[in-house]
Every structure is written in C-alpha cells, then in structure tokens.
Short mmCIF file of C-alpha atoms and ligand atoms in Angstrom, two decimals:
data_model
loop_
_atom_site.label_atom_id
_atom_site.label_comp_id
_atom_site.label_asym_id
_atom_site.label_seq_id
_atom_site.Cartn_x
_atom_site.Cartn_y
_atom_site.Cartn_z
CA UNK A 1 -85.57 0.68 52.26
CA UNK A 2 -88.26 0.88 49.74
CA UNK A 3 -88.13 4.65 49.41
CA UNK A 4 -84.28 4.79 49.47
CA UNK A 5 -84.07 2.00 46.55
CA UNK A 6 -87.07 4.61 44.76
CA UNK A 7 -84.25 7.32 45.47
CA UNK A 8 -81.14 4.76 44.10
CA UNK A 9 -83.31 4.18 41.35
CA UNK A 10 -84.02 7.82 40.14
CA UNK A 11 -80.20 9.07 40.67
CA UNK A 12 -79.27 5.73 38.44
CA UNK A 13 -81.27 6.89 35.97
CA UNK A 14 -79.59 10.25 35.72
CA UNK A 15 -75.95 10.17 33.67
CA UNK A 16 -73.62 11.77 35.66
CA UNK A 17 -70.86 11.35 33.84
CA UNK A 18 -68.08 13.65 34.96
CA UNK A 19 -68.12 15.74 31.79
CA UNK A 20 -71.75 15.53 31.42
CA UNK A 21 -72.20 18.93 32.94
CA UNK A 22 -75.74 19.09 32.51
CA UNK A 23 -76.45 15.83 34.09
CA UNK A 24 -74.51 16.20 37.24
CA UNK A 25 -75.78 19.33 37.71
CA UNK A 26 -79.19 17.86 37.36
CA UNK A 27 -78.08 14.53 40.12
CA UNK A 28 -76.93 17.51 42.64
CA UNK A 29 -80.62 19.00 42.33
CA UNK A 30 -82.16 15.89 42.65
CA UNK A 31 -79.93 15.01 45.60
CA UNK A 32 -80.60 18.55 47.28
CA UNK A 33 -84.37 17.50 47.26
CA UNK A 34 -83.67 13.94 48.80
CA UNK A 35 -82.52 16.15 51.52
CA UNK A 36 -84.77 19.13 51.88
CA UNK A 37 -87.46 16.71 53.70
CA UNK A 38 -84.80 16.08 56.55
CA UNK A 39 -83.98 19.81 57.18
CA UNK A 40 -81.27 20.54 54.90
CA UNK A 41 -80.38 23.68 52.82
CA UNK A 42 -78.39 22.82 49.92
CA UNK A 43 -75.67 25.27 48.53
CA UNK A 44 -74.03 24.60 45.04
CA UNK A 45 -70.55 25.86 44.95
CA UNK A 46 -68.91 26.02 41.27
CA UNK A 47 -66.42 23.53 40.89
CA UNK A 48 -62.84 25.73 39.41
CA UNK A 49 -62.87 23.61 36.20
CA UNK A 50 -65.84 24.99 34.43
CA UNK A 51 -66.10 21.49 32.51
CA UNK A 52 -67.68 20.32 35.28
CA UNK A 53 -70.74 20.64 37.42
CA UNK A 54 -71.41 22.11 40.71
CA UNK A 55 -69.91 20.62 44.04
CA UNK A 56 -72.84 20.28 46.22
CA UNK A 57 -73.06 21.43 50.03
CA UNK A 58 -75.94 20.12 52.24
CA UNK A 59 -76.15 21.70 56.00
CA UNK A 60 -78.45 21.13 58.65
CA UNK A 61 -77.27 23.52 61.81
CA UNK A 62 -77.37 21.92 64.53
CA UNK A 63 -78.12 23.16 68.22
CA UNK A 64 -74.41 22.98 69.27
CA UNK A 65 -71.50 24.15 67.64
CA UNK A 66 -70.18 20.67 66.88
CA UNK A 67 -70.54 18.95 63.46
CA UNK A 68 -69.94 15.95 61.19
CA UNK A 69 -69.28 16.08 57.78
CA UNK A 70 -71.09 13.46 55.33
CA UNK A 71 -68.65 12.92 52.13
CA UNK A 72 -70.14 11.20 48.84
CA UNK A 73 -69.79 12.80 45.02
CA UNK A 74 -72.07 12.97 41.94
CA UNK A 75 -70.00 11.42 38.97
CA UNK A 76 -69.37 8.48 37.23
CA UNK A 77 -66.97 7.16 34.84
CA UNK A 78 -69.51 6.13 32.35
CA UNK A 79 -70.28 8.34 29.24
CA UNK A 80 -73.71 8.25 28.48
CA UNK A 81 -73.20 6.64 24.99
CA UNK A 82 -71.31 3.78 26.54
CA UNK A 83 -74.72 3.40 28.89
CA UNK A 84 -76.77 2.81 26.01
CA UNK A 85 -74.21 0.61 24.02
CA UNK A 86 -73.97 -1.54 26.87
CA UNK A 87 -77.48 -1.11 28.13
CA UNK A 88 -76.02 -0.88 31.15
CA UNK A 89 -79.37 0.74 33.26
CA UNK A 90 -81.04 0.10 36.64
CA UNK A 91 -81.45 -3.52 36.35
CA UNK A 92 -82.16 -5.90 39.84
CA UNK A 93 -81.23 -9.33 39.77
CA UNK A 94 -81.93 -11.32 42.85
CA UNK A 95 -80.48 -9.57 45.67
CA UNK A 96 -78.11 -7.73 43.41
CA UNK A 97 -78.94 -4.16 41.34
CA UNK A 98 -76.96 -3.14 38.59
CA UNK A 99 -76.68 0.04 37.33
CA UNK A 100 -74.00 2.91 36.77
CA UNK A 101 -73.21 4.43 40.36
CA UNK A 102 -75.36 1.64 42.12
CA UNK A 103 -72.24 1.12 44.53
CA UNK A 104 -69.79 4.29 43.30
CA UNK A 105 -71.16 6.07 44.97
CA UNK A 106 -74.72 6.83 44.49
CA UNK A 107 -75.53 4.03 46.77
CA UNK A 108 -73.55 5.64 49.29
CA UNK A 109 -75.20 8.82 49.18
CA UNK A 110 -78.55 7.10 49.70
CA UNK A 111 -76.29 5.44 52.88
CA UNK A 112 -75.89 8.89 53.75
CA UNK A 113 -80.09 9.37 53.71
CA UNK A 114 -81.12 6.15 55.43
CA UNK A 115 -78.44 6.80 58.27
CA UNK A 116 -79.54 10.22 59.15
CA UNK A 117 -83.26 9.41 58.31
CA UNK A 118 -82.42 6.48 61.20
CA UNK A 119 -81.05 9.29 63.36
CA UNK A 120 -84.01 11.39 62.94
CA UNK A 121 -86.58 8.56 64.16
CA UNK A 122 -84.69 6.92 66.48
CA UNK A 123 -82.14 9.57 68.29
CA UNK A 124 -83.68 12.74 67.14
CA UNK A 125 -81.82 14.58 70.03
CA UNK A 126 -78.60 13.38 68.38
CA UNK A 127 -80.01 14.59 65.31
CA UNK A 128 -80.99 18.16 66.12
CA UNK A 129 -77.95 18.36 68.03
CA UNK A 130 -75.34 18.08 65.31
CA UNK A 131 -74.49 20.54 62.10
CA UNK A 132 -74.60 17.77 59.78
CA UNK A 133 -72.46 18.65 56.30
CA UNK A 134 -72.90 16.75 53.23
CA UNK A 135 -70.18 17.14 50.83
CA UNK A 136 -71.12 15.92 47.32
CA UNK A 137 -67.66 16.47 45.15
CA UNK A 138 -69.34 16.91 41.52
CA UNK A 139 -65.66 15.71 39.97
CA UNK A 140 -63.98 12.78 42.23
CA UNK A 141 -63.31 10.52 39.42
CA UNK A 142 -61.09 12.86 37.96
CA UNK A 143 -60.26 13.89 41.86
CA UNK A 144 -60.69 17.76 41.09
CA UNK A 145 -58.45 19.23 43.94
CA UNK A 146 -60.77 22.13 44.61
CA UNK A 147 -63.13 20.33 46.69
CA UNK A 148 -60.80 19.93 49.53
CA UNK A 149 -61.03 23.32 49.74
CA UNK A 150 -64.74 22.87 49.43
CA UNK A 151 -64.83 20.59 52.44
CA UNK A 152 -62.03 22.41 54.41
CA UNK A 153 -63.76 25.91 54.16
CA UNK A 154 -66.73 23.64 56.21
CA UNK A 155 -64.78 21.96 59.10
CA UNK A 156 -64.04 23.72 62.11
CA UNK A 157 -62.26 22.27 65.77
CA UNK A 158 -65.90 21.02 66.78
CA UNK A 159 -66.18 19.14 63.44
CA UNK A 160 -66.22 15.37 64.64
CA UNK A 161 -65.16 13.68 61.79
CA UNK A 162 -65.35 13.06 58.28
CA UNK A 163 -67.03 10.14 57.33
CA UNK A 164 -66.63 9.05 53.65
CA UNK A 165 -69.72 7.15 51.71
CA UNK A 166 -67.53 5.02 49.10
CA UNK A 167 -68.03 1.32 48.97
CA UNK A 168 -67.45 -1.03 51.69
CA UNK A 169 -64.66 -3.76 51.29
CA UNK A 170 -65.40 -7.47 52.42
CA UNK A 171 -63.13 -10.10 53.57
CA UNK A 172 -65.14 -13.22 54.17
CA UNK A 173 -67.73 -12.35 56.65
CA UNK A 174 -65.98 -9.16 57.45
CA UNK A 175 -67.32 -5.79 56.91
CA UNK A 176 -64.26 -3.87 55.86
CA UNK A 177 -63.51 0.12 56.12
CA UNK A 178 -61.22 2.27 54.47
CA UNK A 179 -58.66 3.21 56.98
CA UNK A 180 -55.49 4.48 54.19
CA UNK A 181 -55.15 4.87 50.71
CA UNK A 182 -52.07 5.32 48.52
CA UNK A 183 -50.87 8.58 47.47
CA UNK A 184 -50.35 9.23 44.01
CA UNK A 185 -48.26 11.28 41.20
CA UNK A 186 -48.39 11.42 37.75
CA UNK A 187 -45.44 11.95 35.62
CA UNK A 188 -44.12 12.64 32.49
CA UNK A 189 -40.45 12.27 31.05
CA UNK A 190 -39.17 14.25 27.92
CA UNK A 191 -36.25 13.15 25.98
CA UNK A 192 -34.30 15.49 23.72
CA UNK A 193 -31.92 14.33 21.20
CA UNK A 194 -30.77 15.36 17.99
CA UNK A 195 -32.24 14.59 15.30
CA UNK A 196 -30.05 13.01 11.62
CA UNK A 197 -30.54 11.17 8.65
CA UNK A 198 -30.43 7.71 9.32
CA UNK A 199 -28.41 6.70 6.49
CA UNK A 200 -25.56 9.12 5.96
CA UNK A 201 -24.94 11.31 9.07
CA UNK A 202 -26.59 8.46 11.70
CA UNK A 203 -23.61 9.37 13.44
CA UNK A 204 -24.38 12.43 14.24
CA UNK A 205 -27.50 11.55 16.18
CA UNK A 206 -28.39 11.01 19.81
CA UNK A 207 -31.64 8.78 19.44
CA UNK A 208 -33.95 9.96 22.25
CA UNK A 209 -35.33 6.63 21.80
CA UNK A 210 -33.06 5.09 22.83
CA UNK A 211 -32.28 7.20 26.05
CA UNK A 212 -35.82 7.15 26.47
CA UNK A 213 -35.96 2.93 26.66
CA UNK A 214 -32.65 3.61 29.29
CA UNK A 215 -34.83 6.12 31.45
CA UNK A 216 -37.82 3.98 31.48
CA UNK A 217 -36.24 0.81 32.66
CA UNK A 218 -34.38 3.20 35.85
CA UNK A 219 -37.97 4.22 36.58
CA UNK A 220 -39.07 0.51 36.67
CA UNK A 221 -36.20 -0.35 38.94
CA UNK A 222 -37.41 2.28 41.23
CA UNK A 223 -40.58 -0.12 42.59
CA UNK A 224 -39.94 -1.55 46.21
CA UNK A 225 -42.48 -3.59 47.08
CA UNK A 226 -41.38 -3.94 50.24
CA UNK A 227 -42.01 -0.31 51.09
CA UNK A 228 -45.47 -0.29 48.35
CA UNK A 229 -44.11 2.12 46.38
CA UNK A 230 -44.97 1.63 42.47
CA UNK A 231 -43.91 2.77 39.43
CA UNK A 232 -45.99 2.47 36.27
CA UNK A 233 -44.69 3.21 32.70
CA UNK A 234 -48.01 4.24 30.88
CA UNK A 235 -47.52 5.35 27.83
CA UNK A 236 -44.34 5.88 25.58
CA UNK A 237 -44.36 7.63 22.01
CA UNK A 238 -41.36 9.60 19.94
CA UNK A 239 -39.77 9.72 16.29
CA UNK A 240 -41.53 10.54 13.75
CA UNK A 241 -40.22 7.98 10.68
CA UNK A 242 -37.72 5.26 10.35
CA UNK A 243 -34.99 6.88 8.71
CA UNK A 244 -34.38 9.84 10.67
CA UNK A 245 -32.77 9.45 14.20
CA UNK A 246 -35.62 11.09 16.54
CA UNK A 247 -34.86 13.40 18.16
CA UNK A 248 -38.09 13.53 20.94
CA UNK A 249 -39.66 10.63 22.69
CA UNK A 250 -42.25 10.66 25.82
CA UNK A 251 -43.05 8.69 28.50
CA UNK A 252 -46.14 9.20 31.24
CA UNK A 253 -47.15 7.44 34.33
CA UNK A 254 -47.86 7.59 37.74
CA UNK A 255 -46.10 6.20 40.95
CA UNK A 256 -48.24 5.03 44.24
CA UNK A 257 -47.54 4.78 47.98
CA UNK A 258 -49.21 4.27 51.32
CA UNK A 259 -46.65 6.37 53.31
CA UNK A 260 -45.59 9.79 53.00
CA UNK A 261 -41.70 8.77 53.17
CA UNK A 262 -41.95 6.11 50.77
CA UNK A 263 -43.98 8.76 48.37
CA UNK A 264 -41.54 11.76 48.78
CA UNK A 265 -38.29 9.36 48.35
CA UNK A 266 -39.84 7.78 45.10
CA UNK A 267 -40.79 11.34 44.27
CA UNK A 268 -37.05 12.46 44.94
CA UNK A 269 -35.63 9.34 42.99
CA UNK A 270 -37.80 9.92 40.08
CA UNK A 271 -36.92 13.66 39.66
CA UNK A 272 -32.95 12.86 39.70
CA UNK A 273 -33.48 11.51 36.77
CA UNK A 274 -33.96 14.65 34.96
CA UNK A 275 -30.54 15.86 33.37
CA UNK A 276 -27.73 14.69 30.54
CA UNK A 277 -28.32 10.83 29.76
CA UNK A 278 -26.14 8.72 28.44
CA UNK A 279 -26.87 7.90 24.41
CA UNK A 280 -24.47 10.65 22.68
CA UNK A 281 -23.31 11.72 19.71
CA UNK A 282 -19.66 9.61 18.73
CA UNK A 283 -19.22 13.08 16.84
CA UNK A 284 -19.12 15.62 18.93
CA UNK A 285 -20.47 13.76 22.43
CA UNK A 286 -24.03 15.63 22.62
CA UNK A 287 -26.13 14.30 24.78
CA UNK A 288 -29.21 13.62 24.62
CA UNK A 289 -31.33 15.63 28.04
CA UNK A 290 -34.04 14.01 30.04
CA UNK A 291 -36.60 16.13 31.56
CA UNK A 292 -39.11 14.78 34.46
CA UNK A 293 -42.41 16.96 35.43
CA UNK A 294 -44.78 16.29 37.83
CA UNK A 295 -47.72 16.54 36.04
CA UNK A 296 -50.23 16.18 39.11
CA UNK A 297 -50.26 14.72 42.72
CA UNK A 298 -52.43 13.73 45.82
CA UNK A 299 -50.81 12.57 48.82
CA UNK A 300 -51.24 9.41 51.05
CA UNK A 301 -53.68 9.08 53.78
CA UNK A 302 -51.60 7.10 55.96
CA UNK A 303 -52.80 5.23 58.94
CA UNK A 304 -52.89 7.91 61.63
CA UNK A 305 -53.91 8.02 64.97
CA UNK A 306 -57.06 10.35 64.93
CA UNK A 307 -58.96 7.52 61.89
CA UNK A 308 -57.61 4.43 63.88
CA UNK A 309 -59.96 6.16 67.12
CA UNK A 310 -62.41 6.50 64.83
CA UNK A 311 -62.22 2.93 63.21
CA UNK A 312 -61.98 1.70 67.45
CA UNK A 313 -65.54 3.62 67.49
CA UNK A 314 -66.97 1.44 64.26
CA UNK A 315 -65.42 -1.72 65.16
CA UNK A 316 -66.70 -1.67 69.13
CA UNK A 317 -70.41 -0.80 67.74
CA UNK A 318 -69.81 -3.61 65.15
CA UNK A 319 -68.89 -6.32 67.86
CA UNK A 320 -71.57 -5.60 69.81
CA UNK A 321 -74.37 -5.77 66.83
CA UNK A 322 -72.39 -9.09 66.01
CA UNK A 323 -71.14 -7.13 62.79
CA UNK A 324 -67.00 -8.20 62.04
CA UNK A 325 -65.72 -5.25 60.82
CA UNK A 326 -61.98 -5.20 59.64
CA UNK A 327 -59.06 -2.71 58.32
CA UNK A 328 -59.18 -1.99 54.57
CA UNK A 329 -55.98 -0.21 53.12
CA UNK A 330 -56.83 0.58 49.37
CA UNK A 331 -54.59 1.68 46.54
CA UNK A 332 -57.38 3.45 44.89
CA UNK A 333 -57.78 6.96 46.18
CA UNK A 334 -60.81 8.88 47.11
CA UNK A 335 -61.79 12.34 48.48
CA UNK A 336 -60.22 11.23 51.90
CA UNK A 337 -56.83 12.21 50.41
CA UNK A 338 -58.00 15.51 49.95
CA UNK A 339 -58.87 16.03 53.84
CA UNK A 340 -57.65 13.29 56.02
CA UNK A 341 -55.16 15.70 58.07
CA UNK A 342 -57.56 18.35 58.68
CA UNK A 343 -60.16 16.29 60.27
CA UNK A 344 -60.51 12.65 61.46
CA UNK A 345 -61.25 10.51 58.83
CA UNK A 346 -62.94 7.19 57.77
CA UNK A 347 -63.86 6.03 54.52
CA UNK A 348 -65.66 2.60 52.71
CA UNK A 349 -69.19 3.74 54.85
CA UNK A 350 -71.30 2.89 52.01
CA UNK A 351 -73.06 -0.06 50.90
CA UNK A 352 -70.89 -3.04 49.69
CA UNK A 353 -70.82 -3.85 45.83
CA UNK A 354 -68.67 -4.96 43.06
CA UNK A 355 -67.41 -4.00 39.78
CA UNK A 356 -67.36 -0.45 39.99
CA UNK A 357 -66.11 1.28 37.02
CA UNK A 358 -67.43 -1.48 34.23
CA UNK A 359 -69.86 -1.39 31.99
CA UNK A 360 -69.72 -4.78 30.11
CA UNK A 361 -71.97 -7.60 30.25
CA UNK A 362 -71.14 -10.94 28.80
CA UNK A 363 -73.50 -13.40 27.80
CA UNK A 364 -71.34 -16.69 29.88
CA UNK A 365 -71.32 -14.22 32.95
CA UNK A 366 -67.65 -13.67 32.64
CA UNK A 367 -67.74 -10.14 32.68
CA UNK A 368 -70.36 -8.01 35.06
CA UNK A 369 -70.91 -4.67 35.40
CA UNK A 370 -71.05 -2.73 38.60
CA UNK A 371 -73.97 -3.64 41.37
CA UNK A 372 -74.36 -2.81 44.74
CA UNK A 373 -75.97 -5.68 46.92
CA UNK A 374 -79.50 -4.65 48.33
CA UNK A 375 -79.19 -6.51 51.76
CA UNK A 376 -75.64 -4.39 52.05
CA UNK A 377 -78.00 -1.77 53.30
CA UNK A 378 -79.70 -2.24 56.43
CA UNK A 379 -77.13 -3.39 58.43
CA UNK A 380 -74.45 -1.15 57.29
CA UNK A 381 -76.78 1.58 58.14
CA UNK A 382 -77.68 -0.32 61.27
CA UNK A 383 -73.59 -0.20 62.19
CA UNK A 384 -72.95 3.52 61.18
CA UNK A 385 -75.89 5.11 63.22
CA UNK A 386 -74.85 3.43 66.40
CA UNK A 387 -71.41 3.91 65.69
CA UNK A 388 -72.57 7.85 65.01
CA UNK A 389 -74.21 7.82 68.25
CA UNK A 390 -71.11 6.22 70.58
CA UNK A 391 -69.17 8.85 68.58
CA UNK A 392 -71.42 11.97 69.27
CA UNK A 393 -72.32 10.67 72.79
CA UNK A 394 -68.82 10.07 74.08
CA UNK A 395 -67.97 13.44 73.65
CA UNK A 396 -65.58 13.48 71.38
CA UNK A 397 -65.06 16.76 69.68
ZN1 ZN B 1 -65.05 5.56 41.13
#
C-alpha cells in the first residue's frame, strides 16, 4: 500500500483534465512507468479527436494465448483552474484522501497495479501465464467512441474478460459491482416557423415557440418509469426579440435506458416526432416543421449472461473471504458500453469512494469533494486477485 498511495499521490498531482492535452499525455507516461517494473510495454495509440491525448495500451504477453484485459482511463472532469480555485489537491483526512481522480479513476488504475503486483508475488504462474492488456481510454469523460475500437482491436476468443477499474458501489456492508449501465442518446429538436411582425401581420406567423413548448412536453410524456426509460429536456433557446414572431427555437437533451428495447422504442418515439406540427398560420395554414437529430449515442450494457458468470466468479470468491458483494446497475455509463458484447464484462473493480466529479468544499461540511477511502484497497484487491485466479484456473476461455 505505501508505494501504491506514493503512485495515487503522483498521478493526483498531474491535471488530467480531458482537454488538457499536455497533461494527460504526461499521466499516460507516468502510468506506462508504474508498469514497466511488472513487465509491461506500453503503446500510445492517438486518440481520433486530436483535442485530446493519447489512449494508452499496456501488454504483458503471456505464455498462453489467453488474455485479460485491464480497463481504467486518464481524464478528469476538472479544469486545472477550477483545481486551484477550489484548492482541491491531494489532501488525506483520516482514512479518507481527497483529490481530483482519487476514486475516478486514478485509484482504480493503481487497483489495477496492486492486483497484478499481488499476482506476481503470490501466483506468479498465473501471472506469466496470461497476456495481460491495460486499456487506459485518454477521453472517457467525454466517452470518445474510438477507444472501443482501441480495446476491440486487443481482444481475441482467448481474451477472458474485461474487467473495468471504475469505482465500487456500496450498499451497507455490501461490496457492490457494476453489472449494467444505461444506454444513452443525445438529441436535439429544431423548430421552423415563420417569422412576422408582432403587431401588424402577427397573423401571419407560426411561432416556433410555441410548437417548440408543444414538442417538448410530447418528449416529457415519453418517460416510462416502469420500463427506465428517461427523457430529459436540457436546454431550450429561440426568437430573437419580443415583437417579432420567431421563427426558430431549439431544444437538446438526452434520453436513458437499461435495455436495448426500451432504448430503440424511446429512440423510435422520439424521432416520430420530426415532421409538420401543429401551431399554423390562420392565413394561409403554414406550419410550422419540427426536426429531431440524433446528435450522439452509446448503447446499454444490459444484464447478459456472459457478465452475470463473471459476477458468479466475484461473488463465490467474495463469500468465501467473508466479503458481501452485491449487483450494481448504474445509470452513469462507462467504457463497458463501448465493449460489453464483444467480451465478458464487469465493471465497479476499483476502490470505493464518493463524490466523484466535485470540486467544492464547504466550510459546515455540506459539500465535499471527491475521495477515495484508503482501507477500500486491500481487500478489494484481496477479492479481485482470487476472483482472477478461480477465473483463470477454471478454465474459462
Ligand atoms: Zn467520471
């Protein structure tokens, strides 16, 4: 523990901000030398958005053909101006460290370290067996689609599984894993009208407003709760000044599901709204036209058969090291949506934490920023090498 918290520490103290370039670049050297001591050659693969840095391969060949792929990323959400306004910086507090990354996900990756360091000592013939890949996505925040590609170009029918290094989810005493995670689209909806002079030809207008507030509310109707689909309005903007009828308005969103038939019928729902509305003209009946685009979109991972044998492997090794581990279904996504029905997948391996994605301190201790919690570690670890090992030793393939 001691040198992986000296390892946490240094990759805190690096912005990696998913814009800052320079800096994730630098975290995905750093990271490549946290490796090298274990055997690992590090590859850095340019991500397709050239605003961003490098993703980050790590291999260690193994002495058979079968492998297991290692998934964490490099970025954060935190600029590095908001860092310093905040002074939001490595910062231990009883059994707690704050920091940006200390639980998403840089903590993970060092999860990643102190479970195959483990395997090294402790079941080196495991160890040298296996091609181990580590997949550091240098853009997950954003979820950059090109690293799927990344990790797909990697797996091959002897790859194992794909074990993802985000945060752990806790339910009492339960150790939680990420089994599914919503899907999700984001949208947005252009209104034309026609545009008139408010005072003396208003009725010769079709206020794309007004459509627009007629759209929005169909998309809210289209939420089912009982099937977890959602439908979130965002944003809305249109007109320009108060005496002319606008002609334009715009909406954006997003809409979220667990399962791939509740995701393609909201998907199918949404896009029938695209067409004539109803706000006209009294003049000459134009109509004002709605327009829907898909502006981007990552599927489900829904529960599946191949991650619920691999979530029977974690749970056994946790009952028998007296570790509850449970079934976490999250709404957030994470690179598992990326690759979850090319290889079987489990996610929420890392350390557990709280508060990822703030920044803020308060001085009455209403607001915290992220931590990860230090004795998280060690028995996490403890849970995914033997889990690793019932995995690689059962012959599953
Ligand atoms: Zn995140």
């Amino acid at each position: 523990m001691p040198e992986a918290l000296q390892m946490l520490k240094q990759m805190v103290g690096i912005n990696s901000y998913t814009t800052n370039r320079e800096g994730v670049d630098r975290l995905g050297n750093f990271t490549a030398d946290c490796f090298a001591p274990l055997g690992f050659g590090a590859e850095f693969v340019p991500c397709t958005n050239i605003n961003f840095g490098d993703h980050v391969v790590l291999t260690r060949h193994g002495r058979s053909g079968r492998s297991i792929a290692m998934i964490s990323h490099l970025d954060t959400v935190f600029p590095p101006e908001e860092e310093a306004r905040n002074n939001f910086r490595w910062q231990p507090e009883g059994d707690r460290i704050y920091g940006p990354g200390t639980v998403d996900i840089k903590g993970g990756t060092v999860m990643m370290w102190l479970v195959l360091s483990a395997l090294r000592q402790s079941a080196p013939e495991v160890f040298e067996e296996i091609t181990w890949n580590l997949l550091l996505n240098s853009a997950e925040e954003p979820l950059s689609p090109d690293f799927g590609e990344v990790c797909r170009s990697r797996f091959d029918d002897q790859t194992i599984a794909a074990l993802v290094f985000e945060a752990e989810g806790r339910l009492g005493d339960e150790r939680l894993v990420v089994v599914a995670r919503k899907g999700r689209a984001a949208w947005r909806v252009t209104v034309s009208g026609r545009g008139a002079h408010a005072g003396g030809k208003h009725r010769q207008g079709a206020n794309a407003i007004v459509q627009l507030g007629k759209t929005v509310e169909r998309i809210a109707a289209l939420t089912d709760y009982s099937r977890d689909l959602t439908f979130n309005t965002g944003t809305v903007s249109g007109g320009t000044v108060s005496n002319r009828v606008p002609h334009e308005a715009f909406a954006e969103g997003e809409f979220r599901a667990f399962k791939s038939e509740a995701y393609q019928s909201g998907k199918e729902s949404l896009l029938a709204l695209a067409g004539p509305g109803e706000v006209r003209s009294p003049v000459d009946g134009y109509v004002c036209q709605v327009k829907v685009e898909i502006l981007e979109e990552r599927r489900p991972w829904e529960r599946n058969p191949r991650t619920e044998q691999l979530y029977g492997v974690w749970e056994a090794a946790g009952a028998e090291l007296g570790i509850d581990v449970g079934r976490d279904e999250r709404g957030g996504l994470s690179d598992a949506n990326l690759i979850w029905d090319t290889v079987p997948t489990l996610d929420g391996l890392g350390p557990w934490g709280d508060n990822d994605h703030c920044s803020e301190r308060s001085a009455d201790g209403s607001k915290l920023p992220e931590f990860v919690e230090v004795t998280s570690f060690v028995p996490k670890a403890v849970l995914n090498v033997a889990a690793i090992l019932e995995l690689v030793n059962s012959g599953a393939s």
